[in-house]
């Protein structure tokens, strides 16, 4: 059994003007599809075949570059598509309280997350992670690493991720990564993030 590229729950053009259709299409059909195929090739006929992606990443040999890069790429993009929506649910409930408790305010969280995304040098990701008990933390990772991997970043469970590779924004935003980060906040589906928070805490 192998991993499959997930269908997006919305059309490529539905996140416009925040994320453009051509970027979404290339990102999904080329980049994410590529990570998926290479992950399947890397685990074929090894003990990793048949394990969940979470188990593979949590027990990863960090020297296994093929699984690190492509397993990370597979997982990270699955989460990324999921947490965005053309008709996003607002932040409320336990997750709103946890953001307040962990960061002091939503604006302080947004500032911290945006700074993590803006200052990740080169390619990588910004994360909002949950720890057991519900404490939240912002961190960033290079390349396709993520905090599920052993010893990586804040070691929490990612509940929100933002791709800051240039392939995620360059067609529309060129070098203006901060504008892309701002735009992302218009399409975050906090209902989906809250579901991940409930599972993770
Ligand atoms: Mn990407």
Short mmCIF file of C-alpha atoms and ligand atoms in Angstrom, two decimals:
data_model
loop_
_atom_site.label_atom_id
_atom_site.label_comp_id
_atom_site.label_asym_id
_atom_site.label_seq_id
_atom_site.Cartn_x
_atom_site.Cartn_y
_atom_site.Cartn_z
CA UNK A 1 0.00 0.00 0.00
CA UNK A 2 1.38 3.38 -0.91
CA UNK A 3 0.64 7.01 -0.21
CA UNK A 4 -1.70 8.87 -2.54
CA UNK A 5 -1.76 12.51 -3.50
CA UNK A 6 -4.89 13.87 -1.80
CA UNK A 7 -7.53 15.71 -3.78
CA UNK A 8 -7.92 19.32 -2.75
CA UNK A 9 -11.26 20.08 -1.05
CA UNK A 10 -11.60 23.21 -3.24
CA UNK A 11 -10.71 24.30 -6.77
CA UNK A 12 -7.32 25.72 -7.70
CA UNK A 13 -8.75 29.19 -8.35
CA UNK A 14 -10.89 29.39 -5.23
CA UNK A 15 -8.23 30.89 -2.95
CA UNK A 16 -7.71 33.87 -5.26
CA UNK A 17 -6.73 36.64 -4.91
CA UNK A 18 -4.76 35.45 -1.89
CA UNK A 19 -3.14 32.47 -3.62
CA UNK A 20 -3.34 32.33 -7.40
CA UNK A 21 -4.72 29.43 -9.39
CA UNK A 22 -1.59 28.66 -11.42
CA UNK A 23 0.55 28.47 -8.28
CA UNK A 24 -1.96 26.14 -6.62
CA UNK A 25 -2.12 23.87 -9.67
CA UNK A 26 1.65 23.57 -10.10
CA UNK A 27 2.16 23.21 -6.36
CA UNK A 28 -0.32 20.35 -6.09
CA UNK A 29 0.16 18.49 -9.38
CA UNK A 30 3.93 18.88 -9.66
CA UNK A 31 5.52 19.53 -6.27
CA UNK A 32 3.23 17.56 -3.96
CA UNK A 33 2.81 14.82 -6.53
CA UNK A 34 6.58 14.60 -6.82
CA UNK A 35 7.12 14.24 -3.08
CA UNK A 36 4.42 11.57 -2.96
CA UNK A 37 5.92 9.49 -5.76
CA UNK A 38 9.45 9.79 -4.37
CA UNK A 39 8.28 8.87 -0.86
CA UNK A 40 6.62 5.73 -2.22
CA UNK A 41 9.78 4.83 -4.10
CA UNK A 42 11.93 5.42 -1.00
CA UNK A 43 9.87 3.16 1.30
CA UNK A 44 9.07 0.41 -1.20
CA UNK A 45 10.22 -2.99 0.08
CA UNK A 46 11.50 -1.51 3.36
CA UNK A 47 10.07 -1.88 6.90
CA UNK A 48 8.55 1.62 6.50
CA UNK A 49 6.12 0.43 3.85
CA UNK A 50 2.61 0.24 5.33
CA UNK A 51 3.32 2.53 8.31
CA UNK A 52 1.39 5.76 8.79
CA UNK A 53 3.16 8.93 7.70
CA UNK A 54 3.10 10.16 11.31
CA UNK A 55 4.85 6.96 12.51
CA UNK A 56 7.40 7.22 9.72
CA UNK A 57 8.26 10.83 10.61
CA UNK A 58 8.24 10.40 14.39
CA UNK A 59 10.68 7.49 14.20
CA UNK A 60 12.70 8.83 11.31
CA UNK A 61 16.39 8.15 10.83
CA UNK A 62 17.37 11.76 10.06
CA UNK A 63 20.23 10.45 7.89
CA UNK A 64 17.66 8.89 5.53
CA UNK A 65 17.53 11.86 3.20
CA UNK A 66 15.01 10.42 0.74
CA UNK A 67 12.38 9.73 3.41
CA UNK A 68 13.21 12.90 5.35
CA UNK A 69 12.73 15.15 2.31
CA UNK A 70 9.88 13.36 0.59
CA UNK A 71 8.05 12.08 3.67
CA UNK A 72 8.22 15.59 5.07
CA UNK A 73 7.10 17.01 1.75
CA UNK A 74 4.16 14.59 1.57
CA UNK A 75 2.96 15.28 5.12
CA UNK A 76 3.58 19.03 5.11
CA UNK A 77 1.58 19.69 1.96
CA UNK A 78 -1.31 17.47 3.12
CA UNK A 79 -1.62 19.68 6.21
CA UNK A 80 -1.15 22.88 4.20
CA UNK A 81 -4.05 22.18 1.79
CA UNK A 82 -6.28 21.14 4.66
CA UNK A 83 -5.87 24.26 6.78
CA UNK A 84 -6.87 26.58 3.94
CA UNK A 85 -10.37 27.24 2.65
CA UNK A 86 -12.14 29.71 0.36
CA UNK A 87 -14.82 30.00 3.08
CA UNK A 88 -12.83 29.67 6.28
CA UNK A 89 -14.33 29.11 9.71
CA UNK A 90 -13.48 31.76 12.27
CA UNK A 91 -11.34 31.14 15.35
CA UNK A 92 -13.34 30.32 18.47
CA UNK A 93 -13.61 28.03 21.46
CA UNK A 94 -10.76 26.09 23.06
CA UNK A 95 -8.23 26.97 20.36
CA UNK A 96 -8.95 30.69 20.73
CA UNK A 97 -8.43 30.31 24.49
CA UNK A 98 -5.19 28.38 23.98
CA UNK A 99 -3.83 31.08 21.65
CA UNK A 100 -4.72 33.71 24.23
CA UNK A 101 -3.05 31.70 27.01
CA UNK A 102 0.08 30.82 25.04
CA UNK A 103 0.77 34.11 23.27
CA UNK A 104 -1.21 36.75 25.21
CA UNK A 105 -3.40 37.69 22.24
CA UNK A 106 -4.23 36.69 18.69
CA UNK A 107 -2.23 39.64 17.38
CA UNK A 108 0.82 38.52 19.34
CA UNK A 109 0.43 35.02 17.88
CA UNK A 110 0.09 36.45 14.36
CA UNK A 111 3.21 38.56 14.85
CA UNK A 112 5.21 35.56 16.10
CA UNK A 113 3.99 33.23 13.33
CA UNK A 114 4.57 35.83 10.61
CA UNK A 115 8.08 36.52 11.91
CA UNK A 116 8.89 32.80 11.93
CA UNK A 117 7.68 32.54 8.33
CA UNK A 118 9.45 35.69 7.17
CA UNK A 119 12.80 34.93 8.78
CA UNK A 120 13.10 31.26 7.78
CA UNK A 121 16.15 31.63 5.55
CA UNK A 122 15.69 30.02 2.16
CA UNK A 123 13.11 27.26 1.81
CA UNK A 124 11.06 25.94 4.69
CA UNK A 125 7.93 26.14 6.77
CA UNK A 126 6.41 28.05 9.68
CA UNK A 127 4.39 26.04 12.21
CA UNK A 128 1.90 26.43 14.98
CA UNK A 129 2.37 23.38 17.19
CA UNK A 130 0.46 21.94 20.12
CA UNK A 131 2.04 20.24 23.10
CA UNK A 132 0.34 17.75 25.42
CA UNK A 133 -1.81 19.76 27.81
CA UNK A 134 -2.65 22.32 25.13
CA UNK A 135 0.28 24.74 25.23
CA UNK A 136 0.94 26.21 21.78
CA UNK A 137 4.26 27.19 20.24
CA UNK A 138 5.43 28.76 16.97
CA UNK A 139 8.54 27.49 15.22
CA UNK A 140 10.01 27.11 11.75
CA UNK A 141 11.96 24.42 9.90
CA UNK A 142 14.20 24.35 6.82
CA UNK A 143 13.47 22.38 3.66
CA UNK A 144 10.70 19.77 4.25
CA UNK A 145 11.53 19.09 7.88
CA UNK A 146 8.71 19.31 10.40
CA UNK A 147 8.36 19.17 14.18
CA UNK A 148 7.19 15.54 14.24
CA UNK A 149 10.71 14.50 13.27
CA UNK A 150 13.06 13.64 16.13
CA UNK A 151 14.85 16.64 17.58
CA UNK A 152 13.41 19.07 15.02
CA UNK A 153 12.27 22.57 16.02
CA UNK A 154 9.76 22.70 18.88
CA UNK A 155 8.94 18.96 18.85
CA UNK A 156 5.21 19.61 19.10
CA UNK A 157 2.43 18.37 16.86
CA UNK A 158 1.87 20.72 13.90
CA UNK A 159 -1.72 21.99 13.72
CA UNK A 160 -1.08 24.82 11.20
CA UNK A 161 1.70 25.06 8.62
CA UNK A 162 2.71 27.66 6.07
CA UNK A 163 4.90 26.76 3.10
CA UNK A 164 7.47 29.51 2.51
CA UNK A 165 9.31 27.83 -0.36
CA UNK A 166 9.42 30.23 -3.31
CA UNK A 167 7.38 27.70 -5.34
CA UNK A 168 4.48 28.52 -2.99
CA UNK A 169 4.29 32.22 -3.83
CA UNK A 170 6.81 33.43 -6.42
CA UNK A 171 4.49 33.64 -9.47
CA UNK A 172 2.19 36.09 -7.71
CA UNK A 173 4.34 37.69 -5.04
CA UNK A 174 7.92 37.42 -6.42
CA UNK A 175 10.23 38.38 -3.55
CA UNK A 176 7.43 39.81 -1.38
CA UNK A 177 7.18 36.92 1.06
CA UNK A 178 5.65 39.12 3.79
CA UNK A 179 2.69 39.96 1.52
CA UNK A 180 2.11 36.24 0.92
CA UNK A 181 2.23 35.60 4.67
CA UNK A 182 -0.35 38.33 5.27
CA UNK A 183 -2.56 36.89 2.52
CA UNK A 184 -2.39 33.40 4.06
CA UNK A 185 -4.21 34.70 7.14
CA UNK A 186 -7.26 35.40 4.93
CA UNK A 187 -7.64 31.72 4.01
CA UNK A 188 -6.82 29.89 7.26
CA UNK A 189 -9.74 27.64 8.21
CA UNK A 190 -9.62 27.83 12.01
CA UNK A 191 -12.25 25.10 12.27
CA UNK A 192 -9.82 22.62 10.71
CA UNK A 193 -6.94 23.89 12.85
CA UNK A 194 -9.15 23.48 15.94
CA UNK A 195 -9.82 19.84 15.01
CA UNK A 196 -6.09 19.21 14.78
CA UNK A 197 -5.64 20.95 18.13
CA UNK A 198 -8.23 18.68 19.78
CA UNK A 199 -6.44 15.57 18.48
CA UNK A 200 -2.97 16.83 19.41
CA UNK A 201 -3.47 18.14 22.93
MN1 LIG B 1 5.49 23.42 -1.33
#
